[in-house]
PDB file of C-alpha atoms in Angstrom:
ATOM      1  CA  MET I 154      94.021 116.835 101.635  1.00  0.00           C
ATOM      2  CA  THR I 155      96.839 119.327 102.089  1.00  0.00           C
ATOM      3  CA  GLU I 156      99.628 119.891  99.606  1.00  0.00           C
ATOM      4  CA  GLN I 157     103.082 119.762 101.120  1.00  0.00           C
ATOM      5  CA  THR I 158     105.983 121.463  99.386  1.00  0.00           C
ATOM      6  CA  GLY I 159     109.643 120.853 100.079  1.00  0.00           C
ATOM      7  CA  THR I 160     112.359 123.467 100.150  1.00  0.00           C
ATOM      8  CA  GLY I 161     113.392 122.648  96.586  1.00  0.00           C
ATOM      9  CA  SER I 162     110.042 123.645  95.082  1.00  0.00           C
ATOM     10  CA  THR I 163     109.916 126.417  92.514  1.00  0.00           C
ATOM     11  CA  GLY I 164     107.084 128.545  91.246  1.00  0.00           C
ATOM     12  CA  THR I 165     107.060 126.895  87.848  1.00  0.00           C
ATOM     13  CA  SER I 166     104.352 124.433  86.866  1.00  0.00           C
ATOM     14  CA  PRO I 167     105.686 120.874  87.260  1.00  0.00           C
ATOM     15  CA  ARG I 168     104.807 117.709  85.444  1.00  0.00           C
ATOM     16  CA  VAL I 169     102.314 115.852  87.587  1.00  0.00           C
ATOM     17  CA  ALA I 170     102.079 112.162  88.478  1.00  0.00           C
ATOM     18  CA  ILE I 171      99.383 110.200  90.263  1.00  0.00           C
ATOM     19  CA  VAL I 172     100.690 107.030  91.920  1.00  0.00           C
ATOM     20  CA  THR I 173      98.041 104.599  93.144  1.00  0.00           C
ATOM     21  CA  GLY I 174      99.090 102.301  95.957  1.00  0.00           C
ATOM     22  CA  GLY I 175     101.678 104.943  96.730  1.00  0.00           C
ATOM     23  CA  SER I 176     101.833 104.436 100.472  1.00  0.00           C
ATOM     24  CA  ARG I 177     104.099 101.383 100.512  1.00  0.00           C
ATOM     25  CA  GLY I 178     106.324  99.019  98.564  1.00  0.00           C
ATOM     26  CA  ILE I 179     106.822  99.592  94.860  1.00  0.00           C
ATOM     27  CA  GLY I 180     104.214 102.360  94.808  1.00  0.00           C
ATOM     28  CA  ARG I 181     105.976 104.349  97.511  1.00  0.00           C
ATOM     29  CA  GLU I 182     109.396 103.910  95.930  1.00  0.00           C
ATOM     30  CA  SER I 183     107.974 104.953  92.557  1.00  0.00           C
ATOM     31  CA  ALA I 184     106.356 108.043  94.067  1.00  0.00           C
ATOM     32  CA  GLU I 185     109.610 109.089  95.703  1.00  0.00           C
ATOM     33  CA  ARG I 186     111.599 108.440  92.520  1.00  0.00           C
ATOM     34  CA  LEU I 187     109.222 110.488  90.352  1.00  0.00           C
ATOM     35  CA  ALA I 188     109.344 113.322  92.862  1.00  0.00           C
ATOM     36  CA  ALA I 189     113.143 113.222  92.663  1.00  0.00           C
ATOM     37  CA  ASP I 190     112.770 113.402  88.875  1.00  0.00           C
ATOM     38  CA  GLY I 191     110.881 116.672  89.291  1.00  0.00           C
ATOM     39  CA  PHE I 192     107.253 115.529  89.239  1.00  0.00           C
ATOM     40  CA  ALA I 193     104.652 116.868  91.636  1.00  0.00           C
ATOM     41  CA  VAL I 194     103.136 113.668  93.016  1.00  0.00           C
ATOM     42  CA  VAL I 195      99.698 112.687  94.244  1.00  0.00           C
ATOM     43  CA  VAL I 196     100.061 109.706  96.571  1.00  0.00           C
ATOM     44  CA  ASN I 197      96.891 107.643  96.411  1.00  0.00           C
ATOM     45  CA  PHE I 198      96.097 105.225  99.233  1.00  0.00           C
ATOM     46  CA  ALA I 199      93.180 102.979 100.115  1.00  0.00           C
ATOM     47  CA  GLY I 200      93.201 102.968 103.891  1.00  0.00           C
ATOM     48  CA  ASN I 201      96.567 103.570 105.552  1.00  0.00           C
ATOM     49  CA  GLN I 202      96.673 107.323 106.005  1.00  0.00           C
ATOM     50  CA  ALA I 203      99.743 107.182 108.230  1.00  0.00           C
ATOM     51  CA  ALA I 204     101.796 105.297 105.637  1.00  0.00           C
ATOM     52  CA  ALA I 205     100.692 107.705 102.902  1.00  0.00           C
ATOM     53  CA  ASP I 206     101.662 110.652 105.057  1.00  0.00           C
ATOM     54  CA  GLU I 207     105.080 109.061 105.588  1.00  0.00           C
ATOM     55  CA  THR I 208     105.551 108.874 101.827  1.00  0.00           C
ATOM     56  CA  VAL I 209     104.540 112.507 101.410  1.00  0.00           C
ATOM     57  CA  GLY I 210     106.856 113.467 104.259  1.00  0.00           C
ATOM     58  CA  ALA I 211     109.797 111.688 102.667  1.00  0.00           C
ATOM     59  CA  ILE I 212     109.136 113.481  99.369  1.00  0.00           C
ATOM     60  CA  THR I 213     108.800 116.937 100.870  1.00  0.00           C
ATOM     61  CA  GLU I 214     111.812 116.511 103.142  1.00  0.00           C
ATOM     62  CA  ALA I 215     113.830 115.811  99.990  1.00  0.00           C
ATOM     63  CA  GLY I 216     112.554 119.042  98.435  1.00  0.00           C
ATOM     64  CA  GLY I 217     109.664 117.673  96.373  1.00  0.00           C
ATOM     65  CA  ARG I 218     105.968 118.449  96.086  1.00  0.00           C
ATOM     66  CA  ALA I 219     103.298 115.946  97.094  1.00  0.00           C
ATOM     67  CA  PHE I 220     100.016 115.331  98.825  1.00  0.00           C
ATOM     68  CA  ALA I 221      98.093 112.205  99.799  1.00  0.00           C
ATOM     69  CA  PHE I 222      94.564 111.388  98.663  1.00  0.00           C
ATOM     70  CA  ARG I 223      92.391 108.456  99.706  1.00  0.00           C
ATOM     71  CA  ALA I 224      90.453 106.662  96.962  1.00  0.00           C
ATOM     72  CA  ASP I 225      89.308 103.116  96.296  1.00  0.00           C
ATOM     73  CA  VAL I 226      90.689 102.453  92.809  1.00  0.00           C
ATOM     74  CA  ALA I 227      87.643 100.360  91.899  1.00  0.00           C
ATOM     75  CA  GLU I 228      85.177 103.170  92.648  1.00  0.00           C
ATOM     76  CA  GLU I 229      84.645 105.508  89.701  1.00  0.00           C
ATOM     77  CA  THR I 230      83.512 108.513  91.730  1.00  0.00           C
ATOM     78  CA  GLU I 231      86.444 108.238  94.133  1.00  0.00           C
ATOM     79  CA  VAL I 232      88.986 107.920  91.320  1.00  0.00           C
ATOM     80  CA  ALA I 233      87.396 110.877  89.534  1.00  0.00           C
ATOM     81  CA  ALA I 234      87.784 112.867  92.753  1.00  0.00           C
ATOM     82  CA  LEU I 235      91.448 111.819  92.894  1.00  0.00           C
ATOM     83  CA  PHE I 236      92.049 113.250  89.421  1.00  0.00           C
ATOM     84  CA  ASP I 237      90.009 116.352  90.285  1.00  0.00           C
ATOM     85  CA  ALA I 238      92.274 116.952  93.288  1.00  0.00           C
ATOM     86  CA  ALA I 239      95.403 116.583  91.173  1.00  0.00           C
ATOM     87  CA  GLU I 240      94.060 119.010  88.566  1.00  0.00           C
ATOM     88  CA  SER I 241      92.876 121.602  91.077  1.00  0.00           C
ATOM     89  CA  THR I 242      96.163 121.511  93.001  1.00  0.00           C
ATOM     90  CA  TYR I 243      98.713 121.223  90.193  1.00  0.00           C
ATOM     91  CA  GLY I 244      96.817 122.199  87.042  1.00  0.00           C
ATOM     92  CA  GLY I 245      96.685 118.831  85.280  1.00  0.00           C
ATOM     93  CA  VAL I 246      97.952 115.252  85.158  1.00  0.00           C
ATOM     94  CA  ASP I 247     100.769 113.920  82.971  1.00  0.00           C
ATOM     95  CA  VAL I 248     101.608 110.450  84.302  1.00  0.00           C
ATOM     96  CA  VAL I 249      99.572 107.769  86.039  1.00  0.00           C
ATOM     97  CA  VAL I 250     101.376 104.911  87.767  1.00  0.00           C
ATOM     98  CA  HIS I 251      98.786 102.350  88.773  1.00  0.00           C
ATOM     99  CA  ALA I 252     100.623 100.283  91.381  1.00  0.00           C
ATOM    100  CA  ALA I 253      97.687  99.393  93.635  1.00  0.00           C
ATOM    101  CA  GLY I 254      96.952  95.678  93.801  1.00  0.00           C
ATOM    102  CA  VAL I 255      96.120  92.738  96.045  1.00  0.00           C
ATOM    103  CA  MET I 256      97.255  89.121  95.988  1.00  0.00           C
ATOM    104  CA  THR I 257      95.906  85.946  97.559  1.00  0.00           C
ATOM    105  CA  LEU I 258      97.730  82.675  96.874  1.00  0.00           C
ATOM    106  CA  ALA I 259      96.195  79.203  96.832  1.00  0.00           C
ATOM    107  CA  PRO I 260      95.814  76.273  94.432  1.00  0.00           C
ATOM    108  CA  LEU I 261      92.905  76.854  92.069  1.00  0.00           C
ATOM    109  CA  ALA I 262      90.905  74.052  93.703  1.00  0.00           C
ATOM    110  CA  ASP I 263      91.256  75.672  97.126  1.00  0.00           C
ATOM    111  CA  THR I 264      90.910  79.337  96.187  1.00  0.00           C
ATOM    112  CA  ASP I 265      88.280  81.167  98.202  1.00  0.00           C
ATOM    113  CA  LEU I 266      85.916  82.793  95.726  1.00  0.00           C
ATOM    114  CA  ASP I 267      85.510  85.884  97.885  1.00  0.00           C
ATOM    115  CA  ALA I 268      89.292  86.332  97.701  1.00  0.00           C
ATOM    116  CA  LEU I 269      89.115  85.846  93.935  1.00  0.00           C
ATOM    117  CA  ASP I 270      86.410  88.497  93.691  1.00  0.00           C
ATOM    118  CA  ARG I 271      88.525  90.893  95.773  1.00  0.00           C
ATOM    119  CA  MET I 272      91.506  90.432  93.450  1.00  0.00           C
ATOM    120  CA  HIS I 273      89.242  90.861  90.432  1.00  0.00           C
ATOM    121  CA  ARG I 274      87.758  94.049  91.876  1.00  0.00           C
ATOM    122  CA  THR I 275      91.069  95.696  92.744  1.00  0.00           C
ATOM    123  CA  ASN I 276      93.382  94.347  90.049  1.00  0.00           C
ATOM    124  CA  ILE I 277      91.048  94.249  87.040  1.00  0.00           C
ATOM    125  CA  ARG I 278      88.206  96.682  87.723  1.00  0.00           C
ATOM    126  CA  GLY I 279      90.644  99.013  89.508  1.00  0.00           C
ATOM    127  CA  THR I 280      92.949  99.092  86.484  1.00  0.00           C
ATOM    128  CA  PHE I 281      89.995  99.696  84.166  1.00  0.00           C
ATOM    129  CA  VAL I 282      88.639 102.557  86.295  1.00  0.00           C
ATOM    130  CA  VAL I 283      92.022 104.256  86.785  1.00  0.00           C
ATOM    131  CA  ASP I 284      92.941 103.907  83.110  1.00  0.00           C
ATOM    132  CA  GLN I 285      89.538 105.227  82.062  1.00  0.00           C
ATOM    133  CA  GLN I 286      90.044 108.411  84.056  1.00  0.00           C
ATOM    134  CA  ALA I 287      93.628 108.670  82.813  1.00  0.00           C
ATOM    135  CA  VAL I 288      92.489 108.496  79.193  1.00  0.00           C
ATOM    136  CA  ARG I 289      90.013 111.289  79.799  1.00  0.00           C
ATOM    137  CA  ARG I 290      92.385 113.535  81.760  1.00  0.00           C
ATOM    138  CA  LEU I 291      96.028 113.119  80.719  1.00  0.00           C
ATOM    139  CA  ARG I 292      97.746 115.951  78.923  1.00  0.00           C
ATOM    140  CA  THR I 293      99.599 115.521  75.630  1.00  0.00           C
ATOM    141  CA  GLY I 294     102.928 113.783  76.135  1.00  0.00           C
ATOM    142  CA  GLY I 295     101.605 111.754  79.058  1.00  0.00           C
ATOM    143  CA  ALA I 296     102.158 108.169  80.132  1.00  0.00           C
ATOM    144  CA  ILE I 297     100.035 105.436  81.689  1.00  0.00           C
ATOM    145  CA  LEU I 298     101.898 102.702  83.566  1.00  0.00           C
ATOM    146  CA  ASN I 299      99.983  99.647  84.715  1.00  0.00           C
ATOM    147  CA  PHE I 300     101.391  96.801  86.794  1.00  0.00           C
ATOM    148  CA  SER I 301     101.362  93.182  85.714  1.00  0.00           C
ATOM    149  CA  SER I 302     103.583  90.438  87.160  1.00  0.00           C
ATOM    150  CA  SER I 303     106.216  88.074  85.830  1.00  0.00           C
ATOM    151  CA  VAL I 304     104.379  85.199  87.532  1.00  0.00           C
ATOM    152  CA  LEU I 305     101.992  85.335  84.579  1.00  0.00           C
ATOM    153  CA  ALA I 306     104.690  83.870  82.309  1.00  0.00           C
ATOM    154  CA  LEU I 307     106.158  81.553  84.954  1.00  0.00           C
ATOM    155  CA  ALA I 308     102.940  79.559  85.564  1.00  0.00           C
ATOM    156  CA  ILE I 309     103.762  78.997  89.255  1.00  0.00           C
ATOM    157  CA  PRO I 310     101.298  76.723  91.095  1.00  0.00           C
ATOM    158  CA  GLY I 311      99.196  78.642  93.591  1.00  0.00           C
ATOM    159  CA  TYR I 312      99.092  81.826  91.510  1.00  0.00           C
ATOM    160  CA  ALA I 313      96.151  80.974  89.234  1.00  0.00           C
ATOM    161  CA  GLY I 314      93.757  83.610  90.568  1.00  0.00           C
ATOM    162  CA  TYR I 315      96.344  86.377  90.827  1.00  0.00           C
ATOM    163  CA  ALA I 316      97.974  85.626  87.462  1.00  0.00           C
ATOM    164  CA  ALA I 317      94.559  85.620  85.804  1.00  0.00           C
ATOM    165  CA  THR I 318      93.964  89.188  86.984  1.00  0.00           C
ATOM    166  CA  LYS I 319      97.352  90.255  85.661  1.00  0.00           C
ATOM    167  CA  GLY I 320      96.614  88.647  82.294  1.00  0.00           C
ATOM    168  CA  ALA I 321      93.638  90.978  82.108  1.00  0.00           C
ATOM    169  CA  VAL I 322      95.859  93.943  82.974  1.00  0.00           C
ATOM    170  CA  GLU I 323      98.230  93.079  80.119  1.00  0.00           C
ATOM    171  CA  ALA I 324      95.348  92.776  77.657  1.00  0.00           C
ATOM    172  CA  MET I 325      93.968  96.178  78.687  1.00  0.00           C
ATOM    173  CA  THR I 326      97.404  97.757  78.424  1.00  0.00           C
ATOM    174  CA  LEU I 327      98.131  96.539  74.904  1.00  0.00           C
ATOM    175  CA  ILE I 328      94.684  97.462  73.586  1.00  0.00           C
ATOM    176  CA  LEU I 329      94.609 100.882  75.251  1.00  0.00           C
ATOM    177  CA  ALA I 330      97.962 101.819  73.703  1.00  0.00           C
ATOM    178  CA  ARG I 331      96.383 101.322  70.294  1.00  0.00           C
ATOM    179  CA  GLU I 332      93.171 103.091  71.191  1.00  0.00           C
ATOM    180  CA  LEU I 333      95.200 106.209  72.012  1.00  0.00           C
ATOM    181  CA  ARG I 334      96.621 106.582  68.505  1.00  0.00           C
ATOM    182  CA  GLY I 335      97.225 110.248  67.796  1.00  0.00           C
ATOM    183  CA  ARG I 336      97.118 111.358  71.439  1.00  0.00           C
ATOM    184  CA  ASP I 337     100.905 111.220  72.124  1.00  0.00           C
ATOM    185  CA  ILE I 338     100.257 109.206  75.300  1.00  0.00           C
ATOM    186  CA  THR I 339     102.198 106.013  75.955  1.00  0.00           C
ATOM    187  CA  VAL I 340     100.679 103.001  77.701  1.00  0.00           C
ATOM    188  CA  ASN I 341     102.883 100.263  79.112  1.00  0.00           C
ATOM    189  CA  ALA I 342     102.858  97.652  81.855  1.00  0.00           C
ATOM    190  CA  VAL I 343     105.673  96.817  84.253  1.00  0.00           C
ATOM    191  CA  ALA I 344     105.815  93.134  85.235  1.00  0.00           C
ATOM    192  CA  PRO I 345     108.111  92.715  88.242  1.00  0.00           C
ATOM    193  CA  GLY I 346     109.558  89.375  89.203  1.00  0.00           C
ATOM    194  CA  PRO I 347     109.866  88.359  92.871  1.00  0.00           C
ATOM    195  CA  THR I 348     110.430  91.651  94.680  1.00  0.00           C
ATOM    196  CA  ALA I 349     111.101  92.176  98.371  1.00  0.00           C
ATOM    197  CA  THR I 350     107.860  93.892  99.345  1.00  0.00           C
ATOM    198  CA  ALA I 351     105.322  93.051 102.035  1.00  0.00           C
ATOM    199  CA  LEU I 352     102.917  91.879  99.303  1.00  0.00           C
ATOM    200  CA  PHE I 353     105.450  89.278  98.144  1.00  0.00           C
ATOM    201  CA  LEU I 354     106.994  88.283 101.478  1.00  0.00           C
ATOM    202  CA  ASP I 355     103.770  87.821 103.471  1.00  0.00           C
ATOM    203  CA  GLY I 356     103.038  84.145 104.143  1.00  0.00           C
ATOM    204  CA  LYS I 357     106.293  82.771 102.700  1.00  0.00           C
ATOM    205  CA  ASP I 358     108.862  80.890 104.764  1.00  0.00           C
ATOM    206  CA  GLU I 359     112.602  81.561 104.502  1.00  0.00           C
ATOM    207  CA  GLU I 360     113.208  78.452 102.382  1.00  0.00           C
ATOM    208  CA  THR I 361     110.644  79.551  99.791  1.00  0.00           C
ATOM    209  CA  ILE I 362     112.039  83.087  99.678  1.00  0.00           C
ATOM    210  CA  ALA I 363     115.610  81.797  99.292  1.00  0.00           C
ATOM    211  CA  ARG I 364     114.575  79.440  96.503  1.00  0.00           C
ATOM    212  CA  MET I 365     112.821  82.195  94.574  1.00  0.00           C
ATOM    213  CA  ALA I 366     115.720  84.585  95.112  1.00  0.00           C
ATOM    214  CA  ALA I 367     118.067  82.037  93.539  1.00  0.00           C
ATOM    215  CA  GLN I 368     116.031  81.653  90.348  1.00  0.00           C
ATOM    216  CA  PRO I 369     117.130  84.752  88.368  1.00  0.00           C
ATOM    217  CA  PRO I 370     120.631  84.702  86.863  1.00  0.00           C
ATOM    218  CA  LEU I 371     121.363  87.717  89.074  1.00  0.00           C
ATOM    219  CA  GLU I 372     120.580  85.469  92.093  1.00  0.00           C
ATOM    220  CA  ARG I 373     118.617  87.865  94.269  1.00  0.00           C
ATOM    221  CA  LEU I 374     115.173  89.240  94.811  1.00  0.00           C
ATOM    222  CA  GLY I 375     114.299  92.478  93.143  1.00  0.00           C
ATOM    223  CA  THR I 376     113.932  95.610  95.252  1.00  0.00           C
ATOM    224  CA  PRO I 377     111.322  98.363  95.045  1.00  0.00           C
ATOM    225  CA  ASP I 378     114.140 100.660  93.899  1.00  0.00           C
ATOM    226  CA  ASP I 379     114.835  98.340  90.934  1.00  0.00           C
ATOM    227  CA  ILE I 380     111.233  98.689  89.806  1.00  0.00           C
ATOM    228  CA  ALA I 381     111.075 102.421  90.502  1.00  0.00           C
ATOM    229  CA  GLY I 382     113.953 102.862  88.058  1.00  0.00           C
ATOM    230  CA  VAL I 383     111.859 101.225  85.336  1.00  0.00           C
ATOM    231  CA  VAL I 384     108.902 103.461  86.230  1.00  0.00           C
ATOM    232  CA  SER I 385     111.143 106.524  86.029  1.00  0.00           C
ATOM    233  CA  PHE I 386     112.346 105.487  82.571  1.00  0.00           C
ATOM    234  CA  LEU I 387     108.864 104.876  81.169  1.00  0.00           C
ATOM    235  CA  ALA I 388     107.490 108.078  82.699  1.00  0.00           C
ATOM    236  CA  GLY I 389     110.330 110.222  81.396  1.00  0.00           C
ATOM    237  CA  GLN I 390     111.509 111.507  78.061  1.00  0.00           C
ATOM    238  CA  ALA I 391     113.959 108.625  77.562  1.00  0.00           C
ATOM    239  CA  GLY I 392     111.056 106.160  77.463  1.00  0.00           C
ATOM    240  CA  ARG I 393     108.853 107.956  74.940  1.00  0.00           C
ATOM    241  CA  TRP I 394     109.478 105.435  72.152  1.00  0.00           C
ATOM    242  CA  VAL I 395     108.400 102.504  74.329  1.00  0.00           C
ATOM    243  CA  ASN I 396     104.660 102.026  73.888  1.00  0.00           C
ATOM    244  CA  GLY I 397     102.199  99.144  74.097  1.00  0.00           C
ATOM    245  CA  GLN I 398     104.733  96.917  75.843  1.00  0.00           C
ATOM    246  CA  VAL I 399     104.983  94.701  78.914  1.00  0.00           C
ATOM    247  CA  LEU I 400     108.404  95.256  80.444  1.00  0.00           C
ATOM    248  CA  ARG I 401     109.400  92.228  82.527  1.00  0.00           C
ATOM    249  CA  ALA I 402     111.665  93.621  85.227  1.00  0.00           C
ATOM    250  CA  ASN I 403     112.725  90.376  86.861  1.00  0.00           C
ATOM    251  CA  GLY I 404     116.504  89.936  86.722  1.00  0.00           C
ATOM    252  CA  GLY I 405     116.248  87.469  83.846  1.00  0.00           C
ATOM    253  CA  ILE I 406     114.022  84.920  85.546  1.00  0.00           C
ATOM    254  CA  ALA I 407     111.977  84.471  82.352  1.00  0.00           C
TER     255      ALA I 407
END
């Protein structure tokens, strides 16, 4: 782990954000957006060091501060080490964006139970572990942002296992917001609709993608930048009065 600092860095202590799943897709875009907002960013990744380094490079080339740190979000000791690294490098943690997740699609009757267990481990246990460390570590005025999915409300066939994990994420989010009464820490979930990321596009033919893109009134897929804008809002001062909510960022699909 080596901190990289761009030319725009100052000597002042920045607000600090940890972004899990920060090496690609929505996580990467969120990490870059928060860095542009002035946060020092810890880019968490599970296995793709090169992609995480690319994210850090993009941040530092734009003048921001960032470093990459490998941790399995479902492993308590590894997540604790992630927070330790953020605290030792930047002095504390203010915002946690938990964007790490996995998705396997199949009808319920055909779902491989090992795949279900993997989704449960990353999406449910991972959220619990990351949020648990966040609750113990975040400074006053902080924010926890979990990730759900708009497919939970759409009841799309083939998404039973994945949507079930995101239902658990929403339950944790709403309860945790209330458990943090008096701490001045907000807890919200972002629930993207169909978004043009590798996680969404993998395994879908062009006809399926076109059909899903046509569903929202805005008649397109979301982009990682669309979702990063929501993350920026909830992590910043403008979003301080939004708490205990699931924000469905989906172009009006539901």
